[in-house]
Amino acid sequence: MSDEELPDTFLDHETYGYPRTFDPNFKGPVAKSKVSSQVHSSSSRGIEIRITNRSCTDVLCCIIFILFIIAYILLGLVAWVHGDPRRVAYPTDSKGHFCGQKGTPNENKTILFYFNLFSCTSPSVVVNLQCPTTQICVSKCPEKFLTYMEIQFMYRTNKHYWMYYSQFCKSPFVKPAKTVTQVLLDDDCPIAIFPSKPFLQRCFPDFTTKNGTLTVGNKTIFEDGSGKKRNAIELRRAANRVNKILDARAIGMKVFEDYATTWYWILIGLTIAMLLSWLFVILLRFTAGFLFWVFMVGVIGIIGYGIWHCYQEHSNLQGRPNSHLTIYDIGFQTDISMYFQLKQTWFAFMIILCLLEVFIILMLIFLRERIRISIALLKEGSKAIGYLPTTLIYPVLTFIFLSICIAYWAVTAIYLATSGVPIYKVISPERTCKHENTTCNPEIFNTTEIARVCPGAQCNFAFYGGKSLYHQYVPTFQMFNLFVFLWLINFIIALGQCALAGAFASYYWALKKPDDIPQYPVFTAFGRAIRYHTGSLAFGSLILALIQMFKLVLEYLDHRLKEAQNNISKFLQCCLKCCFWCLEKMVKFFNRNAYVMIAIYGKNFCRSARDAFNLLMRNVLKVAVMDKVTDFVLILGKILVAGCIGVLAFLLFTHRLPMMIEGPTSLNYYWVPLLTVIIGSYLVAHGFFSVYAMCIDTIFICFCEDLERNDGSREKPYFIAPTLHGTLNKMQLVPQKQKE
């Protein structure tokens, strides 16, 4: 290749008045004698990524992206006006009033009480997510068995009983003068109350088990106030109807309690994970080979401990009742701890860990030669990060941006879900009214035809909604909220990758390191990406967001149509999921390399993606030998960090370190904070090692470009580090240096 054909131009700063730059757009002649005389000069500043002659790329996509963000902000404002999160925080009585809301008559009445819990066995509970009985706000739950008829007799001797009973009526009465029939028709008071306890701000019967028999307040059989005998099982069946609606929220409350108990331990674990990741990053610069084997031994040891623990749990369950049941036998359970009481669960975990252990060992055996190259790349990456320490801070900025997006999406989704006005439905005690479940107005209900046709029918609160244009499009707004959220998340990740790529490329193309590295390379690359390439980054992240949106739609359809599917449709569904998963991984890979080319050359997304693809295809052997093996090593490092912290957290939360430190007590689900620590530690390690991965990918792309642009001669020397060049030369992955 002649000098005039070289897109990478080396200019003498004494002749042309500015330092030599790596300028892919330069088309002018090259003074060969000047290059050869200056390339090894001590006064040379090397080459740096040129930021002049750049222009904005993918402007149309940038404009569309900005318009979507503006629309997203407007959607949040509209949702904020119409939504009311109190509908999630507070239970609502039959009149649509919040229980426990400050500044209202119900301020001190924080618990919801059901008049007739037996009516909750109605199928309408599942349809409307509401129990078809009167619900009022009370300050405390009943503590004893009482019926309205019993109160009428007791009132003659002691008025205190009526004072206690009347607090569970709609409005206070001086005395129980009405008959039971009138009470049922007017629905002023419950005809019976049972010993109850507050659960999720609602009164539920206080069930206990004695000698295997279910009881309520030490009774198995009791009167329901209408002259019928009821047992605890019937009451439990009625309560379970409501519990199914609230079960997920119950688990959420227990999880919240566990987080409230262990939050400081979780923070300590994540802090240790951060320090451990930072220590590994520092040590990789000096002892990459030794640290690699620490990774290997540590990961194999942690997985081995997991296999041993699963075997111990499986052995301990031998002989226990019901431990032989399968996951299929017990079906879906919201109480996850039930699965850990099955031998099959621990056996499955043990098999999975054994397969993972064998896979890692085989990879180490077959990739032992290539691992030497990955260690050399890790050393070079450590050197680059050592010269650019601010790159380790950038993941914190990415985390802040992602947190803002996640918080905005969650708040907007909650406000959209709680948009609307109270909707009231007709409810009849005997469920025989032909107008049941129709919309009504509580203010004029008693004067309507429905009240005359259906004696005893009531107009009770059902849910929040509306028929306005806004309320009709709330589901569409939720879809828009999710799509823009995915777009923003992928854009933030793309921005971080492009900024880091620009910083590490400036390191690679500096002939004399560190003197030729520009000042503040990370912030310079970040500003350059925002100023010139917002459209290109938005374009790449849009493609990824569309694929992820299709995946979520497929998951939703699979969930909704699961029972109606046949084997053929299930097979096609699995094929589509597999195809979209592969497509997402492939697009992420090409996007990542496209962002590196954008950071170096400043071209638009499509051209950068094409150039990156062609470059990788021309160097496909090097990709397999160098880049992917290094990714495998970094993944093992992440697993080691997460595994070390996970083992310590497991020993702490299961009270297996009593002699050293006392962990939290009375956890509902110890695996909740444990998984949080493990996943959080992995994400923390991923944040640090992702900088490494981006560094390696950028150095690899630049290395491939370096081999194609230069031949190692005095006139066109390689920019690769001599130590890395020597290792690659031994592996015959670079051409032999031309004779001078």
mmCIF file of N, CA, C and O in Angstrom, residues 341-412:
data_model
loop_
_atom_site.group_PDB
_atom_site.id
_atom_site.type_symbol
_atom_site.label_atom_id
_atom_site.label_comp_id
_atom_site.label_asym_id
_atom_site.label_seq_id
_atom_site.Cartn_x
_atom_site.Cartn_y
_atom_site.Cartn_z
ATOM 1 N N GLN A 341 -37.637 -27.755 50.308
ATOM 2 C CA GLN A 341 -37.914 -28.899 51.163
ATOM 3 C C GLN A 341 -38.059 -30.183 50.362
ATOM 4 O O GLN A 341 -38.446 -31.218 50.903
ATOM 5 N N LEU A 342 -37.757 -30.111 49.066
ATOM 6 C CA LEU A 342 -37.835 -31.273 48.183
ATOM 7 C C LEU A 342 -36.434 -31.758 47.822
ATOM 8 O O LEU A 342 -35.549 -30.955 47.523
ATOM 9 N N LYS A 343 -36.247 -33.073 47.823
ATOM 10 C CA LYS A 343 -34.958 -33.638 47.428
ATOM 11 C C LYS A 343 -34.664 -33.358 45.960
ATOM 12 O O LYS A 343 -33.502 -33.174 45.579
ATOM 13 N N GLN A 344 -35.717 -33.325 45.149
ATOM 14 C CA GLN A 344 -35.518 -33.112 43.713
ATOM 15 C C GLN A 344 -34.875 -31.759 43.428
ATOM 16 O O GLN A 344 -34.047 -31.629 42.516
ATOM 17 N N THR A 345 -35.232 -30.739 44.218
ATOM 18 C CA THR A 345 -34.670 -29.406 44.014
ATOM 19 C C THR A 345 -33.161 -29.413 44.216
ATOM 20 O O THR A 345 -32.401 -28.923 43.371
ATOM 21 N N TRP A 346 -32.704 -29.974 45.319
ATOM 22 C CA TRP A 346 -31.269 -29.994 45.608
ATOM 23 C C TRP A 346 -30.520 -30.914 44.650
ATOM 24 O O TRP A 346 -29.365 -30.647 44.296
ATOM 25 N N PHE A 347 -31.177 -31.991 44.221
ATOM 26 C CA PHE A 347 -30.540 -32.877 43.248
ATOM 27 C C PHE A 347 -30.341 -32.156 41.911
ATOM 28 O O PHE A 347 -29.288 -32.304 41.266
ATOM 29 N N ALA A 348 -31.347 -31.353 41.514
ATOM 30 C CA ALA A 348 -31.225 -30.597 40.258
ATOM 31 C C ALA A 348 -30.111 -29.561 40.359
ATOM 32 O O ALA A 348 -29.312 -29.395 39.425
ATOM 33 N N PHE A 349 -30.042 -28.861 41.503
ATOM 34 C CA PHE A 349 -28.958 -27.896 41.704
ATOM 35 C C PHE A 349 -27.591 -28.579 41.634
ATOM 36 O O PHE A 349 -26.646 -28.049 41.039
ATOM 37 N N MET A 350 -27.496 -29.759 42.236
ATOM 38 C CA MET A 350 -26.216 -30.476 42.261
ATOM 39 C C MET A 350 -25.796 -30.880 40.851
ATOM 40 O O MET A 350 -24.615 -30.756 40.486
ATOM 41 N N ILE A 351 -26.736 -31.361 40.043
ATOM 42 C CA ILE A 351 -26.423 -31.746 38.667
ATOM 43 C C ILE A 351 -25.961 -30.538 37.859
ATOM 44 O O ILE A 351 -24.979 -30.599 37.098
ATOM 45 N N ILE A 352 -26.666 -29.411 38.017
ATOM 46 C CA ILE A 352 -26.304 -28.199 37.265
ATOM 47 C C ILE A 352 -24.892 -27.750 37.635
ATOM 48 O O ILE A 352 -24.077 -27.408 36.759
ATOM 49 N N LEU A 353 -24.582 -27.746 38.926
ATOM 50 C CA LEU A 353 -23.249 -27.312 39.364
ATOM 51 C C LEU A 353 -22.169 -28.291 38.905
ATOM 52 O O LEU A 353 -21.060 -27.869 38.553
ATOM 53 N N CYS A 354 -22.479 -29.581 38.893
ATOM 54 C CA CYS A 354 -21.506 -30.564 38.406
ATOM 55 C C CYS A 354 -21.208 -30.342 36.925
ATOM 56 O O CYS A 354 -20.043 -30.395 36.499
ATOM 57 N N LEU A 355 -22.251 -30.115 36.143
ATOM 58 C CA LEU A 355 -22.041 -29.850 34.714
ATOM 59 C C LEU A 355 -21.218 -28.581 34.508
ATOM 60 O O LEU A 355 -20.333 -28.533 33.641
ATOM 61 N N LEU A 356 -21.499 -27.541 35.302
ATOM 62 C CA LEU A 356 -20.731 -26.300 35.194
ATOM 63 C C LEU A 356 -19.272 -26.522 35.572
ATOM 64 O O LEU A 356 -18.358 -25.989 34.916
ATOM 65 N N GLU A 357 -19.032 -27.317 36.604
ATOM 66 C CA GLU A 357 -17.663 -27.625 37.027
ATOM 67 C C GLU A 357 -16.903 -28.355 35.926
ATOM 68 O O GLU A 357 -15.759 -28.013 35.597
ATOM 69 N N VAL A 358 -17.523 -29.368 35.337
ATOM 70 C CA VAL A 358 -16.879 -30.128 34.263
ATOM 71 C C VAL A 358 -16.616 -29.236 33.058
ATOM 72 O O VAL A 358 -15.540 -29.312 32.431
ATOM 73 N N PHE A 359 -17.572 -28.365 32.733
ATOM 74 C CA PHE A 359 -17.408 -27.467 31.583
ATOM 75 C C PHE A 359 -16.197 -26.551 31.774
ATOM 76 O O PHE A 359 -15.383 -26.379 30.853
ATOM 77 N N ILE A 360 -16.062 -25.967 32.957
ATOM 78 C CA ILE A 360 -14.937 -25.054 33.213
ATOM 79 C C ILE A 360 -13.606 -25.798 33.145
ATOM 80 O O ILE A 360 -12.631 -25.304 32.555
ATOM 81 N N ILE A 361 -13.558 -26.996 33.715
ATOM 82 C CA ILE A 361 -12.310 -27.768 33.694
ATOM 83 C C ILE A 361 -11.919 -28.133 32.264
ATOM 84 O O ILE A 361 -10.749 -28.030 31.867
ATOM 85 N N LEU A 362 -12.905 -28.548 31.451
ATOM 86 C CA LEU A 362 -12.613 -28.877 30.054
ATOM 87 C C LEU A 362 -12.151 -27.650 29.277
ATOM 88 O O LEU A 362 -11.242 -27.740 28.434
ATOM 89 N N MET A 363 -12.775 -26.501 29.551
ATOM 90 C CA MET A 363 -12.356 -25.269 28.880
ATOM 91 C C MET A 363 -10.908 -24.936 29.223
ATOM 92 O O MET A 363 -10.127 -24.500 28.365
ATOM 93 N N LEU A 364 -10.532 -25.129 30.465
ATOM 94 C CA LEU A 364 -9.157 -24.845 30.880
ATOM 95 C C LEU A 364 -8.168 -25.783 30.187
ATOM 96 O O LEU A 364 -7.064 -25.374 29.810
ATOM 97 N N ILE A 365 -8.576 -27.040 30.005
ATOM 98 C CA ILE A 365 -7.679 -28.004 29.376
ATOM 99 C C ILE A 365 -7.476 -27.676 27.898
ATOM 100 O O ILE A 365 -6.346 -27.653 27.393
ATOM 101 N N PHE A 366 -8.563 -27.405 27.190
ATOM 102 C CA PHE A 366 -8.473 -27.208 25.741
ATOM 103 C C PHE A 366 -8.020 -25.805 25.354
ATOM 104 O O PHE A 366 -7.569 -25.588 24.230
ATOM 105 N N LEU A 367 -8.151 -24.838 26.267
ATOM 106 C CA LEU A 367 -7.774 -23.455 25.941
ATOM 107 C C LEU A 367 -6.499 -23.025 26.661
ATOM 108 O O LEU A 367 -6.251 -21.826 26.781
ATOM 109 N N ARG A 368 -5.711 -23.985 27.122
ATOM 110 C CA ARG A 368 -4.545 -23.621 27.934
ATOM 111 C C ARG A 368 -3.541 -22.768 27.161
ATOM 112 O O ARG A 368 -2.900 -21.884 27.741
ATOM 113 N N GLU A 369 -3.376 -23.018 25.838
ATOM 114 C CA GLU A 369 -2.433 -22.225 25.052
ATOM 115 C C GLU A 369 -2.988 -20.827 24.784
ATOM 116 O O GLU A 369 -2.270 -19.836 24.845
ATOM 117 N N ARG A 370 -4.274 -20.757 24.487
ATOM 118 C CA ARG A 370 -4.876 -19.460 24.179
ATOM 119 C C ARG A 370 -4.990 -18.579 25.421
ATOM 120 O O ARG A 370 -5.064 -17.358 25.305
ATOM 121 N N ILE A 371 -5.034 -19.216 26.580
ATOM 122 C CA ILE A 371 -5.128 -18.438 27.812
ATOM 123 C C ILE A 371 -3.878 -17.589 28.006
ATOM 124 O O ILE A 371 -3.939 -16.496 28.584
ATOM 125 N N ARG A 372 -2.721 -18.062 27.505
ATOM 126 C CA ARG A 372 -1.501 -17.255 27.572
ATOM 127 C C ARG A 372 -1.682 -15.929 26.851
ATOM 128 O O ARG A 372 -1.216 -14.879 27.311
ATOM 129 N N ILE A 373 -2.378 -15.968 25.715
ATOM 130 C CA ILE A 373 -2.633 -14.733 24.963
ATOM 131 C C ILE A 373 -3.582 -13.830 25.732
ATOM 132 O O ILE A 373 -3.388 -12.606 25.791
ATOM 133 N N SER A 374 -4.602 -14.426 26.330
ATOM 134 C CA SER A 374 -5.554 -13.608 27.085
ATOM 135 C C SER A 374 -4.881 -12.952 28.283
ATOM 136 O O SER A 374 -5.211 -11.813 28.639
ATOM 137 N N ILE A 375 -3.920 -13.641 28.896
ATOM 138 C CA ILE A 375 -3.194 -13.041 30.012
ATOM 139 C C ILE A 375 -2.385 -11.848 29.533
ATOM 140 O O ILE A 375 -2.323 -10.800 30.202
ATOM 141 N N ALA A 376 -1.759 -11.973 28.348
ATOM 142 C CA ALA A 376 -1.018 -10.838 27.786
ATOM 143 C C ALA A 376 -1.943 -9.668 27.487
ATOM 144 O O ALA A 376 -1.599 -8.500 27.739
ATOM 145 N N LEU A 377 -3.141 -9.964 26.971
ATOM 146 C CA LEU A 377 -4.119 -8.896 26.725
ATOM 147 C C LEU A 377 -4.566 -8.250 28.028
ATOM 148 O O LEU A 377 -4.756 -7.031 28.106
ATOM 149 N N LEU A 378 -4.750 -9.064 29.067
ATOM 150 C CA LEU A 378 -5.152 -8.523 30.357
ATOM 151 C C LEU A 378 -4.079 -7.599 30.921
ATOM 152 O O LEU A 378 -4.385 -6.558 31.512
ATOM 153 N N LYS A 379 -2.817 -7.963 30.744
ATOM 154 C CA LYS A 379 -1.738 -7.096 31.210
ATOM 155 C C LYS A 379 -1.758 -5.770 30.464
ATOM 156 O O LYS A 379 -1.576 -4.704 31.067
ATOM 157 N N GLU A 380 -1.962 -5.838 29.144
ATOM 158 C CA GLU A 380 -2.015 -4.604 28.359
ATOM 159 C C GLU A 380 -3.227 -3.768 28.759
ATOM 160 O O GLU A 380 -3.149 -2.541 28.858
ATOM 161 N N GLY A 381 -4.365 -4.440 28.990
ATOM 162 C CA GLY A 381 -5.544 -3.716 29.457
ATOM 163 C C GLY A 381 -5.331 -3.080 30.814
ATOM 164 O O GLY A 381 -5.773 -1.949 31.066
ATOM 165 N N SER A 382 -4.641 -3.787 31.703
ATOM 166 C CA SER A 382 -4.342 -3.224 33.026
ATOM 167 C C SER A 382 -3.443 -2.002 32.908
ATOM 168 O O SER A 382 -3.605 -1.019 33.642
ATOM 169 N N LYS A 383 -2.488 -2.071 31.977
ATOM 170 C CA LYS A 383 -1.607 -0.926 31.775
ATOM 171 C C LYS A 383 -2.402 0.277 31.270
ATOM 172 O O LYS A 383 -2.187 1.415 31.713
ATOM 173 N N ALA A 384 -3.345 0.023 30.347
ATOM 174 C CA ALA A 384 -4.166 1.117 29.821
ATOM 175 C C ALA A 384 -5.018 1.731 30.922
ATOM 176 O O ALA A 384 -5.122 2.955 31.041
ATOM 177 N N ILE A 385 -5.637 0.889 31.756
ATOM 178 C CA ILE A 385 -6.466 1.404 32.848
ATOM 179 C C ILE A 385 -5.600 2.126 33.868
ATOM 180 O O ILE A 385 -6.025 3.109 34.488
ATOM 181 N N GLY A 386 -4.355 1.664 34.048
ATOM 182 C CA GLY A 386 -3.447 2.362 34.962
ATOM 183 C C GLY A 386 -3.131 3.769 34.490
ATOM 184 O O GLY A 386 -3.012 4.694 35.301
ATOM 185 N N TYR A 387 -3.016 3.953 33.167
ATOM 186 C CA TYR A 387 -2.786 5.286 32.619
ATOM 187 C C TYR A 387 -4.074 6.114 32.574
ATOM 188 O O TYR A 387 -4.014 7.351 32.529
ATOM 189 N N LEU A 388 -5.222 5.420 32.543
ATOM 190 C CA LEU A 388 -6.523 6.108 32.479
ATOM 191 C C LEU A 388 -7.372 5.681 33.672
ATOM 192 O O LEU A 388 -8.393 4.993 33.520
ATOM 193 N N PRO A 389 -7.013 6.071 34.897
ATOM 194 C CA PRO A 389 -7.741 5.589 36.087
ATOM 195 C C PRO A 389 -9.179 6.089 36.170
ATOM 196 O O PRO A 389 -10.000 5.479 36.848
ATOM 197 N N THR A 390 -9.473 7.195 35.480
ATOM 198 C CA THR A 390 -10.851 7.713 35.546
ATOM 199 C C THR A 390 -11.847 6.776 34.882
ATOM 200 O O THR A 390 -13.061 6.904 35.108
ATOM 201 N N THR A 391 -11.357 5.832 34.063
ATOM 202 C CA THR A 391 -12.281 4.881 33.439
ATOM 203 C C THR A 391 -12.971 4.001 34.480
ATOM 204 O O THR A 391 -14.072 3.506 34.235
ATOM 205 N N LEU A 392 -12.321 3.792 35.639
ATOM 206 C CA LEU A 392 -12.936 2.977 36.690
ATOM 207 C C LEU A 392 -14.056 3.718 37.411
ATOM 208 O O LEU A 392 -14.869 3.102 38.101
ATOM 209 N N ILE A 393 -14.082 5.042 37.262
ATOM 210 C CA ILE A 393 -15.140 5.829 37.886
ATOM 211 C C ILE A 393 -16.366 5.909 36.986
ATOM 212 O O ILE A 393 -17.489 6.099 37.463
ATOM 213 N N TYR A 394 -16.152 5.727 35.685
ATOM 214 C CA TYR A 394 -17.261 5.904 34.744
ATOM 215 C C TYR A 394 -18.443 4.964 35.024
ATOM 216 O O TYR A 394 -19.599 5.385 34.854
ATOM 217 N N PRO A 395 -18.228 3.687 35.420
ATOM 218 C CA PRO A 395 -19.395 2.845 35.741
ATOM 219 C C PRO A 395 -20.315 3.441 36.790
ATOM 220 O O PRO A 395 -21.519 3.169 36.779
ATOM 221 N N VAL A 396 -19.770 4.264 37.696
ATOM 222 C CA VAL A 396 -20.621 4.930 38.692
ATOM 223 C C VAL A 396 -21.575 5.898 37.997
ATOM 224 O O VAL A 396 -22.763 5.988 38.337
ATOM 225 N N LEU A 397 -21.054 6.624 36.992
ATOM 226 C CA LEU A 397 -21.902 7.555 36.233
ATOM 227 C C LEU A 397 -22.985 6.792 35.471
ATOM 228 O O LEU A 397 -24.152 7.212 35.443
ATOM 229 N N THR A 398 -22.593 5.664 34.888
ATOM 230 C CA THR A 398 -23.580 4.840 34.192
ATOM 231 C C THR A 398 -24.648 4.340 35.157
ATOM 232 O O THR A 398 -25.848 4.331 34.839
ATOM 233 N N PHE A 399 -24.226 3.931 36.353
ATOM 234 C CA PHE A 399 -25.173 3.453 37.363
ATOM 235 C C PHE A 399 -26.160 4.551 37.752
ATOM 236 O O PHE A 399 -27.362 4.293 37.921
ATOM 237 N N ILE A 400 -25.683 5.779 37.881
ATOM 238 C CA ILE A 400 -26.561 6.899 38.244
ATOM 239 C C ILE A 400 -27.592 7.127 37.144
ATOM 240 O O ILE A 400 -28.796 7.287 37.405
ATOM 241 N N PHE A 401 -27.136 7.151 35.883
ATOM 242 C CA PHE A 401 -28.056 7.344 34.760
ATOM 243 C C PHE A 401 -29.098 6.231 34.702
ATOM 244 O O PHE A 401 -30.303 6.491 34.500
ATOM 245 N N LEU A 402 -28.648 4.984 34.871
ATOM 246 C CA LEU A 402 -29.579 3.860 34.832
ATOM 247 C C LEU A 402 -30.576 3.928 35.982
ATOM 248 O O LEU A 402 -31.767 3.627 35.801
ATOM 249 N N SER A 403 -30.121 4.332 37.159
ATOM 250 C CA SER A 403 -31.018 4.444 38.319
ATOM 251 C C SER A 403 -32.094 5.487 38.072
ATOM 252 O O SER A 403 -33.267 5.281 38.422
ATOM 253 N N ILE A 404 -31.715 6.606 37.450
ATOM 254 C CA ILE A 404 -32.691 7.656 37.150
ATOM 255 C C ILE A 404 -33.745 7.124 36.185
ATOM 256 O O ILE A 404 -34.953 7.339 36.365
ATOM 257 N N CYS A 405 -33.300 6.411 35.138
ATOM 258 C CA CYS A 405 -34.240 5.874 34.151
ATOM 259 C C CYS A 405 -35.176 4.846 34.775
ATOM 260 O O CYS A 405 -36.387 4.859 34.518
ATOM 261 N N ILE A 406 -34.625 3.948 35.595
ATOM 262 C CA ILE A 406 -35.451 2.919 36.226
ATOM 263 C C ILE A 406 -36.467 3.555 37.174
ATOM 264 O O ILE A 406 -37.646 3.167 37.194
ATOM 265 N N ALA A 407 -36.027 4.546 37.949
ATOM 266 C CA ALA A 407 -36.939 5.215 38.887
ATOM 267 C C ALA A 407 -38.048 5.944 38.135
ATOM 268 O O ALA A 407 -39.224 5.869 38.522
ATOM 269 N N TYR A 408 -37.685 6.644 37.042
ATOM 270 C CA TYR A 408 -38.696 7.378 36.271
ATOM 271 C C TYR A 408 -39.697 6.415 35.647
ATOM 272 O O TYR A 408 -40.913 6.673 35.659
ATOM 273 N N TRP A 409 -39.193 5.307 35.109
ATOM 274 C CA TRP A 409 -40.094 4.323 34.504
ATOM 275 C C TRP A 409 -41.040 3.736 35.559
ATOM 276 O O TRP A 409 -42.246 3.605 35.306
ATOM 277 N N ALA A 410 -40.516 3.371 36.725
ATOM 278 C CA ALA A 410 -41.341 2.755 37.763
ATOM 279 C C ALA A 410 -42.405 3.725 38.269
ATOM 280 O O ALA A 410 -43.583 3.357 38.418
ATOM 281 N N VAL A 411 -42.009 4.982 38.518
ATOM 282 C CA VAL A 411 -42.964 5.975 39.013
ATOM 283 C C VAL A 411 -44.043 6.238 37.970
ATOM 284 O O VAL A 411 -45.242 6.307 38.287
ATOM 285 N N THR A 412 -43.633 6.378 36.708
ATOM 286 C CA THR A 412 -44.611 6.616 35.638
ATOM 287 C C THR A 412 -45.564 5.438 35.509
ATOM 288 O O THR A 412 -46.781 5.624 35.327
#
